[in-house]
Each structure stands twice: as structure tokens, then as C-alpha cells.
JSON list of C-alpha atoms in Angstrom, two decimals:
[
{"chain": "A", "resi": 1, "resn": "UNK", "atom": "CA", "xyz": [89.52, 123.32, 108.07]},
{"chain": "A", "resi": 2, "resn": "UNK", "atom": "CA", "xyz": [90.93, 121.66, 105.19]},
{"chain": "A", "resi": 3, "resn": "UNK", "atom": "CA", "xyz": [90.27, 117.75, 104.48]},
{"chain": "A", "resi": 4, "resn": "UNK", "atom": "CA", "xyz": [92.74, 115.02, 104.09]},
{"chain": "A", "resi": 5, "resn": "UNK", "atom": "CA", "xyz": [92.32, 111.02, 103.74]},
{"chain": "A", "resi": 6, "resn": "UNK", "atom": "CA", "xyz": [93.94, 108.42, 105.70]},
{"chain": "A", "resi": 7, "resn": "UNK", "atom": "CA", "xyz": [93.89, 105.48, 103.87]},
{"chain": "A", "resi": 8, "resn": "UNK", "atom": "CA", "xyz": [95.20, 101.87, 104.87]},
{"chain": "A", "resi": 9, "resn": "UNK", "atom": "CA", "xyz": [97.67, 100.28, 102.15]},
{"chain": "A", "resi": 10, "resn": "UNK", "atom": "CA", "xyz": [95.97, 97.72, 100.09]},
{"chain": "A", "resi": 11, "resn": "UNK", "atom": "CA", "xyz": [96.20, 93.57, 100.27]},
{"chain": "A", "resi": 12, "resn": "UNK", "atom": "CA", "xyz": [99.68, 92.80, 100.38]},
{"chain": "A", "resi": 13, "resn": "UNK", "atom": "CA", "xyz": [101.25, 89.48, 98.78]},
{"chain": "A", "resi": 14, "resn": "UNK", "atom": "CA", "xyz": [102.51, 88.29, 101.90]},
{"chain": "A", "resi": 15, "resn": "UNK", "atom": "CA", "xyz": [102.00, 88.42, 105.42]},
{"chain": "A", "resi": 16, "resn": "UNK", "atom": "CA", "xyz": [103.70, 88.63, 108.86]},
{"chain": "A", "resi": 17, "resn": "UNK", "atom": "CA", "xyz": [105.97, 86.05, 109.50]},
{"chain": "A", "resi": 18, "resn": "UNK", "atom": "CA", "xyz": [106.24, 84.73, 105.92]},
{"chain": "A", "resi": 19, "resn": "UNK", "atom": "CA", "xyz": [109.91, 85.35, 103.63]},
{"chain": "A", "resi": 20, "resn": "UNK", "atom": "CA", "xyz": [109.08, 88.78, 103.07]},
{"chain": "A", "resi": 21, "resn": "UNK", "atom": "CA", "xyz": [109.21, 91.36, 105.72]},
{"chain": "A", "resi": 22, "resn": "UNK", "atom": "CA", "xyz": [108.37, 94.05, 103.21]},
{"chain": "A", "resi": 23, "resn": "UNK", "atom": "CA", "xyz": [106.11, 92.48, 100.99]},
{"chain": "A", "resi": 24, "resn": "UNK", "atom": "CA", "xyz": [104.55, 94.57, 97.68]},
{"chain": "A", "resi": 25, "resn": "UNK", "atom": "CA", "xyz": [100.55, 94.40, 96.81]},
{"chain": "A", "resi": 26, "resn": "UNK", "atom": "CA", "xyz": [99.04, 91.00, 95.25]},
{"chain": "A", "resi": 27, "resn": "UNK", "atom": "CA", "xyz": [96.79, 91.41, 92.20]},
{"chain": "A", "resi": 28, "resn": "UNK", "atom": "CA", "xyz": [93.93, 91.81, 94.94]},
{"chain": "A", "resi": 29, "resn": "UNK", "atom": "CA", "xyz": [96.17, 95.00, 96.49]},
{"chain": "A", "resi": 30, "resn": "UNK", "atom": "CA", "xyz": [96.96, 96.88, 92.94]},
{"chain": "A", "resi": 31, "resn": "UNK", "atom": "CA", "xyz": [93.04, 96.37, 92.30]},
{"chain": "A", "resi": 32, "resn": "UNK", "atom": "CA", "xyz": [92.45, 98.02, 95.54]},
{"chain": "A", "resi": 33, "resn": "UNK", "atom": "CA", "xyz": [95.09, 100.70, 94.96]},
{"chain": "A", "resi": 34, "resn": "UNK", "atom": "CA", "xyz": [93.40, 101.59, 91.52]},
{"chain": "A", "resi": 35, "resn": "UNK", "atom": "CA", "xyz": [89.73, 102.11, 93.32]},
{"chain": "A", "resi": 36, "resn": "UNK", "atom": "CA", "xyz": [90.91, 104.41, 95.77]},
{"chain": "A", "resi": 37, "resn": "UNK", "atom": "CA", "xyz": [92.43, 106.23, 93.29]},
{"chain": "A", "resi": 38, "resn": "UNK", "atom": "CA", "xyz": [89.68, 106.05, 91.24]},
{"chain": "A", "resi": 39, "resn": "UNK", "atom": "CA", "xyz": [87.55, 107.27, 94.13]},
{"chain": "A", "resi": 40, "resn": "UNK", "atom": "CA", "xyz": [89.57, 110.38, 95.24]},
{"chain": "A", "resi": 41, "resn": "UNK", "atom": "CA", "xyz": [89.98, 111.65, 91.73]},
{"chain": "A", "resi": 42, "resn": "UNK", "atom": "CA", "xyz": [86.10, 111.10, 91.76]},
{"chain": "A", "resi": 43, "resn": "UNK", "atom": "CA", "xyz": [85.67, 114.02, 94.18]},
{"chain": "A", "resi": 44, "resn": "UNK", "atom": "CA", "xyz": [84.48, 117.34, 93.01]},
{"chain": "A", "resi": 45, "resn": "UNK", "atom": "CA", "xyz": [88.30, 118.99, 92.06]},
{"chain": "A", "resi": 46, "resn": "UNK", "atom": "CA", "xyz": [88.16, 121.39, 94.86]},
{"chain": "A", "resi": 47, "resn": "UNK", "atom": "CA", "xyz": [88.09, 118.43, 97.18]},
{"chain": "A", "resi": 48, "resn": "UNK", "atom": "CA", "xyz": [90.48, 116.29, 95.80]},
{"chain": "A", "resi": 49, "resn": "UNK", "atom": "CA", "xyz": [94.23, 115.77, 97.54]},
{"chain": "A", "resi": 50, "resn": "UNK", "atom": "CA", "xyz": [96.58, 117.71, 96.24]},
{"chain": "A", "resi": 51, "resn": "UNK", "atom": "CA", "xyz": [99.51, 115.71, 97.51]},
{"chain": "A", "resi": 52, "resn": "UNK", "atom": "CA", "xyz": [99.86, 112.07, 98.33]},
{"chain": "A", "resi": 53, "resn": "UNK", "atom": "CA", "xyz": [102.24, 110.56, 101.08]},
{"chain": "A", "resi": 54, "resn": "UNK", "atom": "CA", "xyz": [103.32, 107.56, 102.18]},
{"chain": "A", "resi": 55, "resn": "UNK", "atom": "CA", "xyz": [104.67, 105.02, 104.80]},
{"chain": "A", "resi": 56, "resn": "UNK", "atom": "CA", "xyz": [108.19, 103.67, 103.79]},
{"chain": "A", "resi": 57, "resn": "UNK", "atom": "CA", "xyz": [107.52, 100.23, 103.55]},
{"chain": "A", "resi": 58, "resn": "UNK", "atom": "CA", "xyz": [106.34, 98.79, 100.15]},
{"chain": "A", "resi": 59, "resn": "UNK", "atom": "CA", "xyz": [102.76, 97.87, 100.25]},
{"chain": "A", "resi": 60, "resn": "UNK", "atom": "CA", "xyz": [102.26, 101.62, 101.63]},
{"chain": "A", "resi": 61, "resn": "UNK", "atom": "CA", "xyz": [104.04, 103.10, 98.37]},
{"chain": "A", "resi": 62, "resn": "UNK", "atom": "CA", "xyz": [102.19, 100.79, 96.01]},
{"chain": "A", "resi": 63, "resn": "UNK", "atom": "CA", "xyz": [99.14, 101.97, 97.06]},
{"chain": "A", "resi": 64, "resn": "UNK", "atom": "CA", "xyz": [99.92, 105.25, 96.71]},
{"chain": "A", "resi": 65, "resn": "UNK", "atom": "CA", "xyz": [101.74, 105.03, 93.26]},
{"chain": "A", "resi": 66, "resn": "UNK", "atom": "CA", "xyz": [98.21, 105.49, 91.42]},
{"chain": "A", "resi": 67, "resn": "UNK", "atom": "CA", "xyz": [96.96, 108.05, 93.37]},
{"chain": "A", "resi": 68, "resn": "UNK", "atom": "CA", "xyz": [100.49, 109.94, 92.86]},
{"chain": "A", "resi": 69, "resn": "UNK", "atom": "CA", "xyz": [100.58, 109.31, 89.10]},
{"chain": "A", "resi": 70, "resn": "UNK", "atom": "CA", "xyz": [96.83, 110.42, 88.54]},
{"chain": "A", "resi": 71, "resn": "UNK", "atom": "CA", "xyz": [97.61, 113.87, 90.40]},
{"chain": "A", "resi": 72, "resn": "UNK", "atom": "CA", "xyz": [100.91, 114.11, 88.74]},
{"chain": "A", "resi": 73, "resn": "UNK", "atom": "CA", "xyz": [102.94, 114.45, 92.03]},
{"chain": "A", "resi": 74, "resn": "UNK", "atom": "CA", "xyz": [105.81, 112.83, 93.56]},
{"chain": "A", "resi": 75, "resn": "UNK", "atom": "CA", "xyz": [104.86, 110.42, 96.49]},
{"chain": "A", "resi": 76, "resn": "UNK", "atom": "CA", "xyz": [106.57, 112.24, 99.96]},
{"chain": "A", "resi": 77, "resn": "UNK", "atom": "CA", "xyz": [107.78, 109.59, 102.68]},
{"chain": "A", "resi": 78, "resn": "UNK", "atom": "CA", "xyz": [107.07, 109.79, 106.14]},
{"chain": "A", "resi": 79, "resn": "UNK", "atom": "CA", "xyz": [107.78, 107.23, 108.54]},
{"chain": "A", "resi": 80, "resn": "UNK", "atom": "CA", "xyz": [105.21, 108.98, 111.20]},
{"chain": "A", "resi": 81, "resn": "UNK", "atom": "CA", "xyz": [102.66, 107.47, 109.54]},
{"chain": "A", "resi": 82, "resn": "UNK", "atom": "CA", "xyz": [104.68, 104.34, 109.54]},
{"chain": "A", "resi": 83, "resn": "UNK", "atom": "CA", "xyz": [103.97, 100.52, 110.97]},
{"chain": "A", "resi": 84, "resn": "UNK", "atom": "CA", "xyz": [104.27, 100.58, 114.91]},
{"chain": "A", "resi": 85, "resn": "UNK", "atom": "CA", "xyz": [107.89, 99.74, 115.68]},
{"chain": "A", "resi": 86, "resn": "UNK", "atom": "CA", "xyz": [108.75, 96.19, 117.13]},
{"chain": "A", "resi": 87, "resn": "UNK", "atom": "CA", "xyz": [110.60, 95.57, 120.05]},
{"chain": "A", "resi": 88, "resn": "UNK", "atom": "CA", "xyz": [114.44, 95.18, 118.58]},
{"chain": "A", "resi": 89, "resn": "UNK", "atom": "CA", "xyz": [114.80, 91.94, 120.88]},
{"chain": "A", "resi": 90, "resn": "UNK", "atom": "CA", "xyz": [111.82, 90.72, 118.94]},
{"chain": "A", "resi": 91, "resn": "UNK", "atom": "CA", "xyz": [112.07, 87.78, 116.11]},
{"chain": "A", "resi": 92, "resn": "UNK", "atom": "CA", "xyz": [110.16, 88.26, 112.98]},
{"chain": "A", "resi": 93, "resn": "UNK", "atom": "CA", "xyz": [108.34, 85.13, 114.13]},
{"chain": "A", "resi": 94, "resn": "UNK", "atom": "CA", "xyz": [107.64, 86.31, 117.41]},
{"chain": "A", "resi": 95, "resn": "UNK", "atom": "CA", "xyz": [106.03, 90.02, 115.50]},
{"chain": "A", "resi": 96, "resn": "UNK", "atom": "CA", "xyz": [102.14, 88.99, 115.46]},
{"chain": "A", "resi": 97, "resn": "UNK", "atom": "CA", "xyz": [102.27, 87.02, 118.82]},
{"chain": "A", "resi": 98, "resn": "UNK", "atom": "CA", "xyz": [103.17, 90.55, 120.46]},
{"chain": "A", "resi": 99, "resn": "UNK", "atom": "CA", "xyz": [100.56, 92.50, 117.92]},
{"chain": "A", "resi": 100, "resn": "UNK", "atom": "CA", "xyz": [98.09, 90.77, 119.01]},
{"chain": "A", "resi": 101, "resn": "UNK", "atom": "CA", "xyz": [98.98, 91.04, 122.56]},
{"chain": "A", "resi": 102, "resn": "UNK", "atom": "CA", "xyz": [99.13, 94.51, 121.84]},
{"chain": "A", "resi": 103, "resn": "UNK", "atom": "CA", "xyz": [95.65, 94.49, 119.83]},
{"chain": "A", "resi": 104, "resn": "UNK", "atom": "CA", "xyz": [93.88, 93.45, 123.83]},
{"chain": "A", "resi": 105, "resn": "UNK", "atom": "CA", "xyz": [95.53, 96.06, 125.49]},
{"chain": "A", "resi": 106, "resn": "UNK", "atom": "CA", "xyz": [96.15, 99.93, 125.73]},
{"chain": "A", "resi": 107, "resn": "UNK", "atom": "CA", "xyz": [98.41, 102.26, 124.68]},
{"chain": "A", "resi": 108, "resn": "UNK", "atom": "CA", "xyz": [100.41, 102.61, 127.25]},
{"chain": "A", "resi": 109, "resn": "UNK", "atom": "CA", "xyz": [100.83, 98.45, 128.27]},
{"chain": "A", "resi": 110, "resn": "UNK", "atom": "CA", "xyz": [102.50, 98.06, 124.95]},
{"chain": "A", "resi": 111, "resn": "UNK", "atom": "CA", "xyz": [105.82, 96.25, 125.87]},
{"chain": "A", "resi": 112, "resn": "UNK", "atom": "CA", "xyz": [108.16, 97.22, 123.68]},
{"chain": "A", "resi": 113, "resn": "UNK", "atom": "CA", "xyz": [111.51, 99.83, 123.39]},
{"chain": "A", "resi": 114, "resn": "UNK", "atom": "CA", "xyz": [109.57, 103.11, 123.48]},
{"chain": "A", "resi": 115, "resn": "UNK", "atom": "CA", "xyz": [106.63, 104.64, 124.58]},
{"chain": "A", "resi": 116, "resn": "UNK", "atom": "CA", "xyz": [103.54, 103.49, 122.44]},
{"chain": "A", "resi": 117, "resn": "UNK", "atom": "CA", "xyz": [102.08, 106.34, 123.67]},
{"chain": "A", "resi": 118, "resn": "UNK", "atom": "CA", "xyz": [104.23, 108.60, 122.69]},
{"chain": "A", "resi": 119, "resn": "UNK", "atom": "CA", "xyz": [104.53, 107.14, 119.07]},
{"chain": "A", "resi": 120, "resn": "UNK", "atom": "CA", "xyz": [100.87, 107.57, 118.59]},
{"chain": "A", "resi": 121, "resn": "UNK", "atom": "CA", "xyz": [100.88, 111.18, 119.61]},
{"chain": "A", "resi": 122, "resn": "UNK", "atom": "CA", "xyz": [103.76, 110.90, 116.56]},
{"chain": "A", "resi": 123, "resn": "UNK", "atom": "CA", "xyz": [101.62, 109.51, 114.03]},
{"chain": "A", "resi": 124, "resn": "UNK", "atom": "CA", "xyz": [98.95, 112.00, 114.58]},
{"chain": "A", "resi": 125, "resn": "UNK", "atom": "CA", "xyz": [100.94, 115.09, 114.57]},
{"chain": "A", "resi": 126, "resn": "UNK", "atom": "CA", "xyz": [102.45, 114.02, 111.43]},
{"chain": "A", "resi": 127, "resn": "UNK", "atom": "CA", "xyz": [99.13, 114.80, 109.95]},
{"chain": "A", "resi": 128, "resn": "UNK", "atom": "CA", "xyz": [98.64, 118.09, 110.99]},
{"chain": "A", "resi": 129, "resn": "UNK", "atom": "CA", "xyz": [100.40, 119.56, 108.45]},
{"chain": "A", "resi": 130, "resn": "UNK", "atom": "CA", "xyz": [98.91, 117.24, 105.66]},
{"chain": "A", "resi": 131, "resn": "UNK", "atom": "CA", "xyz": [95.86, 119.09, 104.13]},
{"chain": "A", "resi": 132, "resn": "UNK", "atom": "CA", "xyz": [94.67, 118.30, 100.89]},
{"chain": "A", "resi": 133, "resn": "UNK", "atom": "CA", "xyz": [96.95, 114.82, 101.16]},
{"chain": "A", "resi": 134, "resn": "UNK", "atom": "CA", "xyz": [95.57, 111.48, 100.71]},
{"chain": "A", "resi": 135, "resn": "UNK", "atom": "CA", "xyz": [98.08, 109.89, 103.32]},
{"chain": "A", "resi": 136, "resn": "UNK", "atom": "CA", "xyz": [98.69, 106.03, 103.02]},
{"chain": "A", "resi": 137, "resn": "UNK", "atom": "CA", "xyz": [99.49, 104.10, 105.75]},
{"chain": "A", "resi": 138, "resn": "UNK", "atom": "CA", "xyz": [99.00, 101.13, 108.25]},
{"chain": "A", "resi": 139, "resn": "UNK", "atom": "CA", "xyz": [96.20, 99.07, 110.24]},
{"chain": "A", "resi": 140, "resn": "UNK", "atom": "CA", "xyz": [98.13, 100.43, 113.82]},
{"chain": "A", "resi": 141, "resn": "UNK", "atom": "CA", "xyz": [99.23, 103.33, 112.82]},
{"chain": "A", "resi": 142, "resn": "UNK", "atom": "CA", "xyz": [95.04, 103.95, 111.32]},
{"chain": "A", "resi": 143, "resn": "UNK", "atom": "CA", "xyz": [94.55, 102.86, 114.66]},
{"chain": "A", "resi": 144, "resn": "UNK", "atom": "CA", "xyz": [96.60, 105.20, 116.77]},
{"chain": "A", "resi": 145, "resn": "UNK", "atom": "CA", "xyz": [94.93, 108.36, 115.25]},
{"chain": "A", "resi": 146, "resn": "UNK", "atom": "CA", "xyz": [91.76, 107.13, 115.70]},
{"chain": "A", "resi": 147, "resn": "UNK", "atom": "CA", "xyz": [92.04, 106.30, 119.07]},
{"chain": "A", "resi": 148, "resn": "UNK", "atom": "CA", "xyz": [93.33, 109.74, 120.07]},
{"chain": "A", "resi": 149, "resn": "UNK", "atom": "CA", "xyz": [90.48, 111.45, 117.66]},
{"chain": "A", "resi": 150, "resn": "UNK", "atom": "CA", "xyz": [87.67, 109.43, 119.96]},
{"chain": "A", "resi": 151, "resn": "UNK", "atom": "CA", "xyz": [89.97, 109.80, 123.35]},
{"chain": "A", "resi": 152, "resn": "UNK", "atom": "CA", "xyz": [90.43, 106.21, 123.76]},
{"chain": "A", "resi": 153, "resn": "UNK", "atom": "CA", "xyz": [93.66, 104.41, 125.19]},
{"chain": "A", "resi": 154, "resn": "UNK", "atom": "CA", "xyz": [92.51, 101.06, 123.31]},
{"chain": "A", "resi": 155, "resn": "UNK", "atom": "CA", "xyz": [95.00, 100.25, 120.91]},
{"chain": "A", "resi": 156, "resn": "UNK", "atom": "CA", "xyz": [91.77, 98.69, 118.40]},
{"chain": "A", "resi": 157, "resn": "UNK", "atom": "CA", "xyz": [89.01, 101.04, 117.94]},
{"chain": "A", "resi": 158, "resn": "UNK", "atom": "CA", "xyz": [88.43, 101.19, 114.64]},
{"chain": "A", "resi": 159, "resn": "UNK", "atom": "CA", "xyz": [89.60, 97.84, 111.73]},
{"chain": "A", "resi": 160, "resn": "UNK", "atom": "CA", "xyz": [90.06, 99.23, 108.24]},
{"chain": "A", "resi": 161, "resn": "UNK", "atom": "CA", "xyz": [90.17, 96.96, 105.66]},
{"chain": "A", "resi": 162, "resn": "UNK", "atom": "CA", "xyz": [92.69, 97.16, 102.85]},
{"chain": "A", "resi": 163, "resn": "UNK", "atom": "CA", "xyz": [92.65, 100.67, 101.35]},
{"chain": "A", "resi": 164, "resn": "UNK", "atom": "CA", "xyz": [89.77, 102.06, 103.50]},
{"chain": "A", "resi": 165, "resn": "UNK", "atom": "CA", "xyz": [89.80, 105.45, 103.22]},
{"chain": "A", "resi": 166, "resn": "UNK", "atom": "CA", "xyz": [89.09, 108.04, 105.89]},
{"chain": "A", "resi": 167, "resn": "UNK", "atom": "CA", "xyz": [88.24, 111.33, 106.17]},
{"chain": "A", "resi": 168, "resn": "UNK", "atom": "CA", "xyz": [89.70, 113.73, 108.50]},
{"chain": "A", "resi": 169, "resn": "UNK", "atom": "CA", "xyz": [89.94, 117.75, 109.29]},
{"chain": "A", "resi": 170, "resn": "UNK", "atom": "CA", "xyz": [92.54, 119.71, 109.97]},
{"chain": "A", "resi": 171, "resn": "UNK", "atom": "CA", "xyz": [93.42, 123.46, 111.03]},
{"chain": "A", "resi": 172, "resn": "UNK", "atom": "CA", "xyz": [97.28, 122.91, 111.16]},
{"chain": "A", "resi": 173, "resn": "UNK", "atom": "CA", "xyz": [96.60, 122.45, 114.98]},
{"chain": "A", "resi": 174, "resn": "UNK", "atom": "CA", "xyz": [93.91, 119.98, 115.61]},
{"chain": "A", "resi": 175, "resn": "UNK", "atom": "CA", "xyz": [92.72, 117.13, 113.62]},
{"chain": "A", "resi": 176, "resn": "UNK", "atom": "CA", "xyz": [88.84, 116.05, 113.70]},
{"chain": "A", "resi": 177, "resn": "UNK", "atom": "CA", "xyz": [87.55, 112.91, 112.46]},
{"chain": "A", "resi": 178, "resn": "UNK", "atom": "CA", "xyz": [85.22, 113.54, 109.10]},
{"chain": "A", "resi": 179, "resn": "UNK", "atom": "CA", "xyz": [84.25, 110.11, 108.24]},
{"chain": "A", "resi": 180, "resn": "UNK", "atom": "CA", "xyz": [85.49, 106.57, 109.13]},
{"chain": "A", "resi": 181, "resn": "UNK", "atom": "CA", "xyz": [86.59, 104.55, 106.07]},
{"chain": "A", "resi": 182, "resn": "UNK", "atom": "CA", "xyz": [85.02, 100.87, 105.71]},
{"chain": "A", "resi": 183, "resn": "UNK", "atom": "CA", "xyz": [85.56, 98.21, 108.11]},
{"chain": "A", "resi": 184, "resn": "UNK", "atom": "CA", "xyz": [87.40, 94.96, 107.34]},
{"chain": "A", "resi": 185, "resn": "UNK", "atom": "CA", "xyz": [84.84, 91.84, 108.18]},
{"chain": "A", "resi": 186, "resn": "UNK", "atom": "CA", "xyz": [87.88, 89.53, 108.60]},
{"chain": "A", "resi": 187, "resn": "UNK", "atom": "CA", "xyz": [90.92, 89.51, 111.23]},
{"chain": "A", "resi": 188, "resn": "UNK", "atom": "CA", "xyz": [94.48, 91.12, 110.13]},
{"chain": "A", "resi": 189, "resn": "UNK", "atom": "CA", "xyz": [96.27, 88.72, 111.86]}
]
């Protein structure tokens, strides 16, 4: 079983339904982004990630950058660890209205173009494959692996703050849940 770390991008200068719909880390966020670092090349070297990959959007690869430049790797993209698609009908304005309908719910009463369901399977079979990575990605997406790992059909289960890092196993077929990173103490909406 080899280890990997999900961890959720750090405080971001902006949020949902402000100008920027891919917003970069706030002084806050590249403080975070430099203690997680900081903590993963604090592990013994044996148990440190090896690679480090990352969301798409912004705030995801910011985080990582440190991590990436510490280890001397390139950062590897991979929307399946991603931020939940939104409905393509769906206004930028109208985005946390439906999140946080979403946040009440299940799985599969997500409203939206897809199968939620099916996108969460996504996101945790992306990780399979991943260890030794420290993976950087989103609140949901956090939240759709964790759900599966503890067989729940809540979308919430589990609120990491900004760059909480968790701990999972993996064999290459199954993925196990090591260690929860911390929780937030505030809302993300």
C-alpha cells in the first residue's frame, strides 16, 4: 500500500460569484501553500511524495507550485481531481445557490448535466494510480472521495479547510482512508 495526500488548494483571493472565476491564492493562500510544503518535505524521505498533481484551475496550481519546486518535479494536471462541474445553463451568479443546494443533498439528487455520481466515482479513480503524489485539489471534489471511502451518498462528510492535507492508501486498485486532514471551523460558501 503506498501513501498519497489529498490536499485542498489554499485561500484563494476571490470567491464565487466575484470578477474572477479563476481566482489565484491571497497572501493568506501562498502562506498556506508554503506550510504544506513545508510539512510534506518534513516527512521522513521514504514517505515523502514523489510527484505532485494538480486541478487545472489556478488556486489548485498555486498551491502546488511549492510543493513541486521543493521536490524538483513538474506539476501533472488532472481535471479528475477537478471542481465539480456546473450545470452549463447555470450563471456564474446562480454557482453557490446550486452548491449549496447540492451541499443538503446526495450524490445522486445533484441537478445538473451529468451524473454526480458518476463524476465522483471519477475523482476517486483518478487517484488510484497516484502513489507517492501529494494531489491538490477542491472542497467537492475532497468531498466526493471521502464520501465513497466512508460509503456515504452525502455530498458533505468531511469540510477541509484551505490546504488540509489528507492521508490516503492505495494498492493501484483500492484506496483506504489513512488520516483526515484538518477541518475548516468556518463555512465555504
Amino acid at each position: 500500500m503506498q501513501t498519497l495526500f489529498l490536499i485542498r488548494h489554499g485561500k484563494p483571493a476571490a470567491v464565487w460569484g466575484e470578477a474572477d472565476d479563476d481566482p489565484g491564492l491571497d497572501d493568506t493562500g501562498r502562506a498556506q501553500a508554503e506550510a504544506a510544503r513545508d510539512y510534506l518535505l518534513s516527512l521522513p524521505e521514504d514517505q515523502r511524495p514523489t510527484r505532485v498533481v494538480s486541478s487545472p484551475l489556478r488556486r489548485c496550481r498555486e498551491t502546488a507550485a511549492p510543493t513541486a519546486e521543493a521536490l524538483g518535479v513538474e506539476i501533472e494536471i488532472d481535471p479528475g481531481v477537478g471542481e465539480i462541474p456546473t450545470p452549463a445553463a447555470l450563471s456564474a451568479e446562480d454557482r453557490p445557490g446550486w452548491l449549496r443546494e447540492a451541499f443538503q443533498g446526495r450524490w445522486s439528487e445533484i441537478r445538473g448535466d451529468l451524473d454526480y455520481e458518476q463524476w465522483r466515482r471519477r475523482a476517486a479513480d483518478s487517484l488510484l494510480v497516484r502513489g507517492g503524489t501529494a494531489v491538490f485539489s477542491h472542497y467537492v471534489a475532497i468531498n466526493a472521495v471521502m464520501s465513497l471511502l466512508e460509503g456515504e451518498d452525502r455530498v458533505l462528510v468531511f469540510r477541509p479547510d484551505h490546504a488540509s492535507i489528507s492521508t490516503l492508501g492505495t494498492d493501484g486498485s483500492t484506496l483506504s482512508l489513512v488520516s483526515r486532514g484538518r477541518e475548516a471551523s468556518t463555512g465555504v460558501l
